[in-house]
């Protein structure tokens, strides 16, 4: 500290155990500190902050004399290690003579003199002392079951003599010393208005205390939502006969499955490396962003993750107007945030399902949204917003696609074609579907595929060899055509 002033002592009074009892808390300089009996003030030099060594409050007349002496000699101020109760004359003399008077009840005069001398010297020991005191006070503020971030900041600010604040900083790393995080998700950075050696000591510990309280607040606020997220994942992945078993559990968690649900499905992709997993940090940060985004909205919202994909579910009364529009409004903001978090090498494609009623309707809407996103990615339309055409046969196929067992059974029929490689297998499925859709006509299939009938025949011979099934059996043909349509639904 370059020059200690009475104003500095006033700002640091709480840590030192002092309070300003009378006179101005101005910016006059404190040149030195000395421990002197009240009867020897005539020996103190100008600019001295006198710690009065008497351990009892002086008589009123003695206090009046001391104040007149302090004013005449230009002392920086007087500090009494007792709980002062000043008479009116003393208050008037302190104000008129511009003599700061501090009370430090319960503090030993010698200890107080040492503490102020450290502050006056501004050395490493003083910084460590202020930093340690700030840590102790902030820890006490954080120890309560209902402690808040503001309480911790206020305690640390009072002890350090400078304002501490939590500021937004999206670029701060969770491992930074001044980062305040929920888990590994940074929510801001702790800064001091006037940084010095003491704040350098205290800020990392206070930031850790803030992170701990923020984690608890997040857990208390969002724990029911996160429990519902686990249930949503189970519901979407479960087989149809098990769906009704979720109703009671959902009701206990506050998820009214009997209402209408609209689902958005957000899928990441990295064009340069299609097999890459999304950055681990994105998911937790995105979840917190989404929960905070929907917290003040009137609709009921849920978010969940299936590996890297994110489900965003909005639940409302049946028949609520503009239900899908509101889902799109929220989901596109989450999509934009995901893109910002992941960086330019990644894309996030958003699929939107239609509002559907009940538990089965939630699964249907999720299937629509998932197929919309996956189909867009497969077709190279990455990073956009996709709606699913859910009319006619496509709605039936979506119902089949939504069932993992049904989907796997149909995929098993075509699995031998995967030995051809992804691209050739897809060509084989399209050829097979066209052949079946045209009742085995090589010529008509060729016209649709823009391929000579001999070419279609060659492909079909190879397909028959790999599948080893009887395509002349009507039931087999139906199952194979359904399998082809479901396979193409997720990859066209």
mmCIF file of N, CA, C and O in Angstrom, residues 17-82:
data_model
loop_
_atom_site.group_PDB
_atom_site.id
_atom_site.type_symbol
_atom_site.label_atom_id
_atom_site.label_comp_id
_atom_site.label_asym_id
_atom_site.label_seq_id
_atom_site.Cartn_x
_atom_site.Cartn_y
_atom_site.Cartn_z
ATOM 1 N N UNK A 17 -11.217 -5.141 13.573
ATOM 2 C CA UNK A 17 -12.008 -5.130 14.797
ATOM 3 C C UNK A 17 -12.295 -3.736 15.307
ATOM 4 O O UNK A 17 -12.519 -3.539 16.507
ATOM 5 N N UNK A 18 -12.303 -2.746 14.405
ATOM 6 C CA UNK A 18 -12.497 -1.357 14.806
ATOM 7 C C UNK A 18 -13.799 -0.825 14.202
ATOM 8 O O UNK A 18 -14.366 -1.393 13.283
ATOM 9 N N UNK A 19 -14.221 0.320 14.757
ATOM 10 C CA UNK A 19 -15.315 1.087 14.159
ATOM 11 C C UNK A 19 -15.029 2.557 14.370
ATOM 12 O O UNK A 19 -14.413 2.957 15.373
ATOM 13 N N UNK A 20 -15.451 3.383 13.438
ATOM 14 C CA UNK A 20 -15.268 4.823 13.564
ATOM 15 C C UNK A 20 -16.364 5.364 14.476
ATOM 16 O O UNK A 20 -17.557 5.306 14.149
ATOM 17 N N UNK A 21 -15.961 5.895 15.656
ATOM 18 C CA UNK A 21 -16.929 6.350 16.656
ATOM 19 C C UNK A 21 -17.234 7.829 16.536
ATOM 20 O O UNK A 21 -18.322 8.279 16.915
ATOM 21 N N UNK A 22 -16.284 8.611 16.032
ATOM 22 C CA UNK A 22 -16.493 10.055 15.911
ATOM 23 C C UNK A 22 -15.451 10.633 14.966
ATOM 24 O O UNK A 22 -14.440 9.995 14.666
ATOM 25 N N UNK A 23 -15.706 11.836 14.491
ATOM 26 C CA UNK A 23 -14.758 12.511 13.608
ATOM 27 C C UNK A 23 -14.843 12.010 12.176
ATOM 28 O O UNK A 23 -15.588 11.081 11.856
ATOM 29 N N UNK A 24 -14.040 12.600 11.287
ATOM 30 C CA UNK A 24 -14.106 12.268 9.858
ATOM 31 C C UNK A 24 -13.308 11.012 9.505
ATOM 32 O O UNK A 24 -12.253 10.762 10.068
ATOM 33 N N UNK A 25 -13.823 10.232 8.545
ATOM 34 C CA UNK A 25 -13.060 9.116 7.984
ATOM 35 C C UNK A 25 -12.460 9.551 6.671
ATOM 36 O O UNK A 25 -12.757 8.974 5.621
ATOM 37 N N UNK A 26 -11.615 10.561 6.711
ATOM 38 C CA UNK A 26 -11.146 11.209 5.493
ATOM 39 C C UNK A 26 -9.853 10.583 4.977
ATOM 40 O O UNK A 26 -9.407 9.537 5.445
ATOM 41 N N UNK A 27 -9.232 11.254 4.002
ATOM 42 C CA UNK A 27 -8.047 10.698 3.345
ATOM 43 C C UNK A 27 -6.740 11.279 3.888
ATOM 44 O O UNK A 27 -5.732 11.286 3.198
ATOM 45 N N UNK A 28 -6.741 11.748 5.141
ATOM 46 C CA UNK A 28 -5.482 12.216 5.724
ATOM 47 C C UNK A 28 -4.526 11.052 5.872
ATOM 48 O O UNK A 28 -4.942 9.913 6.129
ATOM 49 N N UNK A 29 -3.244 11.317 5.722
ATOM 50 C CA UNK A 29 -2.231 10.263 5.757
ATOM 51 C C UNK A 29 -1.917 9.848 7.193
ATOM 52 O O UNK A 29 -1.938 10.672 8.115
ATOM 53 N N UNK A 30 -1.645 8.558 7.350
ATOM 54 C CA UNK A 30 -1.145 8.026 8.622
ATOM 55 C C UNK A 30 0.350 7.785 8.432
ATOM 56 O O UNK A 30 0.755 6.900 7.677
ATOM 57 N N UNK A 31 1.156 8.613 9.096
ATOM 58 C CA UNK A 31 2.607 8.509 8.924
ATOM 59 C C UNK A 31 3.211 7.383 9.743
ATOM 60 O O UNK A 31 4.168 6.737 9.340
ATOM 61 N N UNK A 32 2.651 7.172 10.933
ATOM 62 C CA UNK A 32 3.211 6.159 11.843
ATOM 63 C C UNK A 32 2.122 5.752 12.813
ATOM 64 O O UNK A 32 1.068 6.415 12.891
ATOM 65 N N UNK A 33 2.352 4.690 13.560
ATOM 66 C CA UNK A 33 1.440 4.239 14.605
ATOM 67 C C UNK A 33 2.246 4.080 15.880
ATOM 68 O O UNK A 33 3.399 3.637 15.863
ATOM 69 N N UNK A 34 1.624 4.466 17.015
ATOM 70 C CA UNK A 34 2.340 4.392 18.294
ATOM 71 C C UNK A 34 1.357 4.030 19.401
ATOM 72 O O UNK A 34 0.168 4.385 19.334
ATOM 73 N N UNK A 35 1.869 3.334 20.406
ATOM 74 C CA UNK A 35 1.074 2.914 21.565
ATOM 75 C C UNK A 35 1.431 3.839 22.726
ATOM 76 O O UNK A 35 2.544 3.782 23.259
ATOM 77 N N UNK A 36 0.477 4.722 23.148
ATOM 78 C CA UNK A 36 0.772 5.783 24.112
ATOM 79 C C UNK A 36 -0.383 5.894 25.116
ATOM 80 O O UNK A 36 -1.554 5.825 24.706
ATOM 81 N N UNK A 37 -0.065 6.107 26.399
ATOM 82 C CA UNK A 37 -1.139 6.381 27.362
ATOM 83 C C UNK A 37 -1.819 7.700 27.033
ATOM 84 O O UNK A 37 -1.221 8.606 26.422
ATOM 85 N N UNK A 38 -3.067 7.853 27.438
ATOM 86 C CA UNK A 38 -3.816 9.062 27.101
ATOM 87 C C UNK A 38 -3.209 10.308 27.737
ATOM 88 O O UNK A 38 -3.392 11.422 27.236
ATOM 89 N N UNK A 39 -2.461 10.116 28.825
ATOM 90 C CA UNK A 39 -1.850 11.276 29.502
ATOM 91 C C UNK A 39 -0.576 11.747 28.831
ATOM 92 O O UNK A 39 0.007 12.754 29.239
ATOM 93 N N UNK A 40 -0.088 11.011 27.803
ATOM 94 C CA UNK A 40 1.193 11.367 27.181
ATOM 95 C C UNK A 40 1.020 11.751 25.709
ATOM 96 O O UNK A 40 1.956 11.637 24.923
ATOM 97 N N UNK A 41 -0.164 12.185 25.338
ATOM 98 C CA UNK A 41 -0.389 12.551 23.932
ATOM 99 C C UNK A 41 0.480 13.712 23.502
ATOM 100 O O UNK A 41 0.732 13.904 22.301
ATOM 101 N N UNK A 42 0.981 14.512 24.470
ATOM 102 C CA UNK A 42 1.821 15.641 24.104
ATOM 103 C C UNK A 42 3.180 15.218 23.580
ATOM 104 O O UNK A 42 3.947 16.042 23.082
ATOM 105 N N UNK A 43 3.478 13.879 23.656
ATOM 106 C CA UNK A 43 4.765 13.388 23.141
ATOM 107 C C UNK A 43 4.629 12.851 21.709
ATOM 108 O O UNK A 43 5.639 12.495 21.099
ATOM 109 N N UNK A 44 3.422 12.737 21.206
ATOM 110 C CA UNK A 44 3.211 12.143 19.874
ATOM 111 C C UNK A 44 3.477 13.162 18.772
ATOM 112 O O UNK A 44 3.092 14.332 18.878
ATOM 113 N N UNK A 45 4.098 12.710 17.707
ATOM 114 C CA UNK A 45 4.409 13.586 16.581
ATOM 115 C C UNK A 45 3.211 13.725 15.650
ATOM 116 O O UNK A 45 2.310 12.873 15.610
ATOM 117 N N UNK A 46 3.227 14.782 14.873
ATOM 118 C CA UNK A 46 2.170 15.006 13.887
ATOM 119 C C UNK A 46 2.087 13.832 12.916
ATOM 120 O O UNK A 46 3.111 13.274 12.510
ATOM 121 N N UNK A 47 0.864 13.466 12.529
ATOM 122 C CA UNK A 47 0.659 12.366 11.588
ATOM 123 C C UNK A 47 0.639 11.000 12.235
ATOM 124 O O UNK A 47 0.517 9.985 11.540
ATOM 125 N N UNK A 48 0.731 10.938 13.581
ATOM 126 C CA UNK A 48 0.745 9.656 14.286
ATOM 127 C C UNK A 48 -0.683 9.196 14.560
ATOM 128 O O UNK A 48 -1.534 9.986 14.993
ATOM 129 N N UNK A 49 -0.932 7.927 14.292
ATOM 130 C CA UNK A 49 -2.172 7.297 14.743
ATOM 131 C C UNK A 49 -1.879 6.699 16.111
ATOM 132 O O UNK A 49 -1.075 5.765 16.229
ATOM 133 N N UNK A 50 -2.489 7.242 17.147
ATOM 134 C CA UNK A 50 -2.190 6.836 18.521
ATOM 135 C C UNK A 50 -3.145 5.731 18.955
ATOM 136 O O UNK A 50 -4.374 5.907 18.890
ATOM 137 N N UNK A 51 -2.587 4.596 19.343
ATOM 138 C CA UNK A 51 -3.351 3.540 19.996
ATOM 139 C C UNK A 51 -3.262 3.827 21.494
ATOM 140 O O UNK A 51 -2.186 3.701 22.092
ATOM 141 N N UNK A 52 -4.350 4.229 22.090
ATOM 142 C CA UNK A 52 -4.348 4.574 23.508
ATOM 143 C C UNK A 52 -4.230 3.289 24.317
ATOM 144 O O UNK A 52 -5.058 2.383 24.168
ATOM 145 N N UNK A 53 -3.184 3.228 25.142
ATOM 146 C CA UNK A 53 -2.896 1.988 25.857
ATOM 147 C C UNK A 53 -3.811 1.744 27.042
ATOM 148 O O UNK A 53 -3.858 0.623 27.580
ATOM 149 N N UNK A 54 -4.555 2.766 27.494
ATOM 150 C CA UNK A 54 -5.467 2.588 28.622
ATOM 151 C C UNK A 54 -6.556 1.586 28.243
ATOM 152 O O UNK A 54 -7.100 1.649 27.134
ATOM 153 N N UNK A 55 -6.871 0.671 29.151
ATOM 154 C CA UNK A 55 -7.839 -0.375 28.852
ATOM 155 C C UNK A 55 -9.223 -0.050 29.394
ATOM 156 O O UNK A 55 -10.101 -0.917 29.417
ATOM 157 N N UNK A 56 -9.422 1.167 29.863
ATOM 158 C CA UNK A 56 -10.731 1.611 30.298
ATOM 159 C C UNK A 56 -11.057 2.938 29.626
ATOM 160 O O UNK A 56 -10.170 3.711 29.253
ATOM 161 N N UNK A 57 -12.365 3.208 29.475
ATOM 162 C CA UNK A 57 -12.751 4.472 28.859
ATOM 163 C C UNK A 57 -12.374 5.614 29.793
ATOM 164 O O UNK A 57 -12.697 5.586 30.981
ATOM 165 N N UNK A 58 -11.705 6.632 29.255
ATOM 166 C CA UNK A 58 -11.317 7.762 30.100
ATOM 167 C C UNK A 58 -12.533 8.566 30.553
ATOM 168 O O UNK A 58 -13.598 8.517 29.939
ATOM 169 N N UNK A 59 -12.321 9.298 31.625
ATOM 170 C CA UNK A 59 -13.384 10.172 32.119
ATOM 171 C C UNK A 59 -13.692 11.228 31.064
ATOM 172 O O UNK A 59 -12.849 11.571 30.228
ATOM 173 N N UNK A 60 -14.903 11.784 31.099
ATOM 174 C CA UNK A 60 -15.293 12.758 30.078
ATOM 175 C C UNK A 60 -14.337 13.939 29.972
ATOM 176 O O UNK A 60 -14.008 14.361 28.851
ATOM 177 N N UNK A 61 -13.875 14.476 31.106
ATOM 178 C CA UNK A 61 -12.980 15.625 31.009
ATOM 179 C C UNK A 61 -11.655 15.240 30.383
ATOM 180 O O UNK A 61 -11.052 16.016 29.622
ATOM 181 N N UNK A 62 -11.151 13.983 30.700
ATOM 182 C CA UNK A 62 -9.887 13.520 30.140
ATOM 183 C C UNK A 62 -10.026 13.328 28.634
ATOM 184 O O UNK A 62 -9.113 13.624 27.862
ATOM 185 N N UNK A 63 -11.191 12.830 28.172
ATOM 186 C CA UNK A 63 -11.429 12.656 26.739
ATOM 187 C C UNK A 63 -11.438 14.003 26.028
ATOM 188 O O UNK A 63 -10.860 14.154 24.942
ATOM 189 N N UNK A 64 -12.058 15.008 26.652
ATOM 190 C CA UNK A 64 -12.090 16.333 26.026
ATOM 191 C C UNK A 64 -10.673 16.906 25.879
ATOM 192 O O UNK A 64 -10.320 17.471 24.823
ATOM 193 N N UNK A 65 -9.844 16.732 26.928
ATOM 194 C CA UNK A 65 -8.465 17.220 26.856
ATOM 195 C C UNK A 65 -7.701 16.499 25.755
ATOM 196 O O UNK A 65 -6.947 17.108 24.972
ATOM 197 N N UNK A 66 -7.880 15.169 25.670
ATOM 198 C CA UNK A 66 -7.167 14.378 24.668
ATOM 199 C C UNK A 66 -7.534 14.814 23.257
ATOM 200 O O UNK A 66 -6.677 14.911 22.366
ATOM 201 N N UNK A 67 -8.800 15.103 23.027
ATOM 202 C CA UNK A 67 -9.240 15.510 21.687
ATOM 203 C C UNK A 67 -8.656 16.868 21.312
ATOM 204 O O UNK A 67 -8.263 17.101 20.162
ATOM 205 N N UNK A 68 -8.595 17.789 22.296
ATOM 206 C CA UNK A 68 -8.000 19.093 22.003
ATOM 207 C C UNK A 68 -6.507 18.956 21.687
ATOM 208 O O UNK A 68 -5.988 19.605 20.766
ATOM 209 N N UNK A 69 -5.814 18.059 22.465
ATOM 210 C CA UNK A 69 -4.380 17.849 22.199
ATOM 211 C C UNK A 69 -4.162 17.239 20.820
ATOM 212 O O UNK A 69 -3.250 17.632 20.083
ATOM 213 N N UNK A 70 -4.971 16.244 20.479
ATOM 214 C CA UNK A 70 -4.823 15.578 19.179
ATOM 215 C C UNK A 70 -5.017 16.547 18.032
ATOM 216 O O UNK A 70 -4.287 16.517 17.028
ATOM 217 N N UNK A 71 -5.998 17.445 18.172
ATOM 218 C CA UNK A 71 -6.247 18.422 17.124
ATOM 219 C C UNK A 71 -5.089 19.408 17.014
ATOM 220 O O UNK A 71 -4.623 19.723 15.904
ATOM 221 N N UNK A 72 -4.605 19.876 18.180
ATOM 222 C CA UNK A 72 -3.526 20.867 18.174
ATOM 223 C C UNK A 72 -2.234 20.304 17.619
ATOM 224 O O UNK A 72 -1.477 21.006 16.923
ATOM 225 N N UNK A 73 -1.942 19.036 17.873
ATOM 226 C CA UNK A 73 -0.674 18.435 17.447
ATOM 227 C C UNK A 73 -0.767 17.816 16.043
ATOM 228 O O UNK A 73 0.208 17.297 15.529
ATOM 229 N N UNK A 74 -1.979 17.809 15.437
ATOM 230 C CA UNK A 74 -2.120 17.263 14.080
ATOM 231 C C UNK A 74 -1.989 15.758 14.021
ATOM 232 O O UNK A 74 -1.415 15.222 13.063
ATOM 233 N N UNK A 75 -2.483 15.070 15.079
ATOM 234 C CA UNK A 75 -2.422 13.606 15.071
ATOM 235 C C UNK A 75 -3.368 13.053 14.005
ATOM 236 O O UNK A 75 -4.408 13.650 13.686
ATOM 237 N N UNK A 76 -3.003 11.910 13.465
ATOM 238 C CA UNK A 76 -3.838 11.276 12.434
ATOM 239 C C UNK A 76 -5.145 10.767 13.018
ATOM 240 O O UNK A 76 -6.168 10.708 12.318
ATOM 241 N N UNK A 77 -5.146 10.395 14.295
ATOM 242 C CA UNK A 77 -6.362 9.909 14.919
ATOM 243 C C UNK A 77 -6.063 9.212 16.218
ATOM 244 O O UNK A 77 -4.897 8.995 16.584
ATOM 245 N N UNK A 78 -7.133 8.857 16.952
ATOM 246 C CA UNK A 78 -7.027 8.149 18.220
ATOM 247 C C UNK A 78 -7.801 6.845 18.135
ATOM 248 O O UNK A 78 -8.900 6.808 17.559
ATOM 249 N N UNK A 79 -7.226 5.779 18.707
ATOM 250 C CA UNK A 79 -7.881 4.478 18.734
ATOM 251 C C UNK A 79 -7.940 4.015 20.184
ATOM 252 O O UNK A 79 -6.896 3.935 20.861
ATOM 253 N N UNK A 80 -9.146 3.705 20.659
ATOM 254 C CA UNK A 80 -9.346 3.233 22.025
ATOM 255 C C UNK A 80 -9.777 1.760 21.978
ATOM 256 O O UNK A 80 -10.722 1.413 21.247
ATOM 257 N N UNK A 81 -9.112 0.936 22.770
ATOM 258 C CA UNK A 81 -9.437 -0.493 22.777
ATOM 259 C C UNK A 81 -10.569 -0.792 23.757
ATOM 260 O O UNK A 81 -10.506 -1.739 24.544
ATOM 261 N N UNK A 82 -11.594 0.023 23.718
ATOM 262 C CA UNK A 82 -12.773 -0.164 24.566
ATOM 263 C C UNK A 82 -14.003 0.172 23.717
ATOM 264 O O UNK A 82 -13.889 0.761 22.632
#
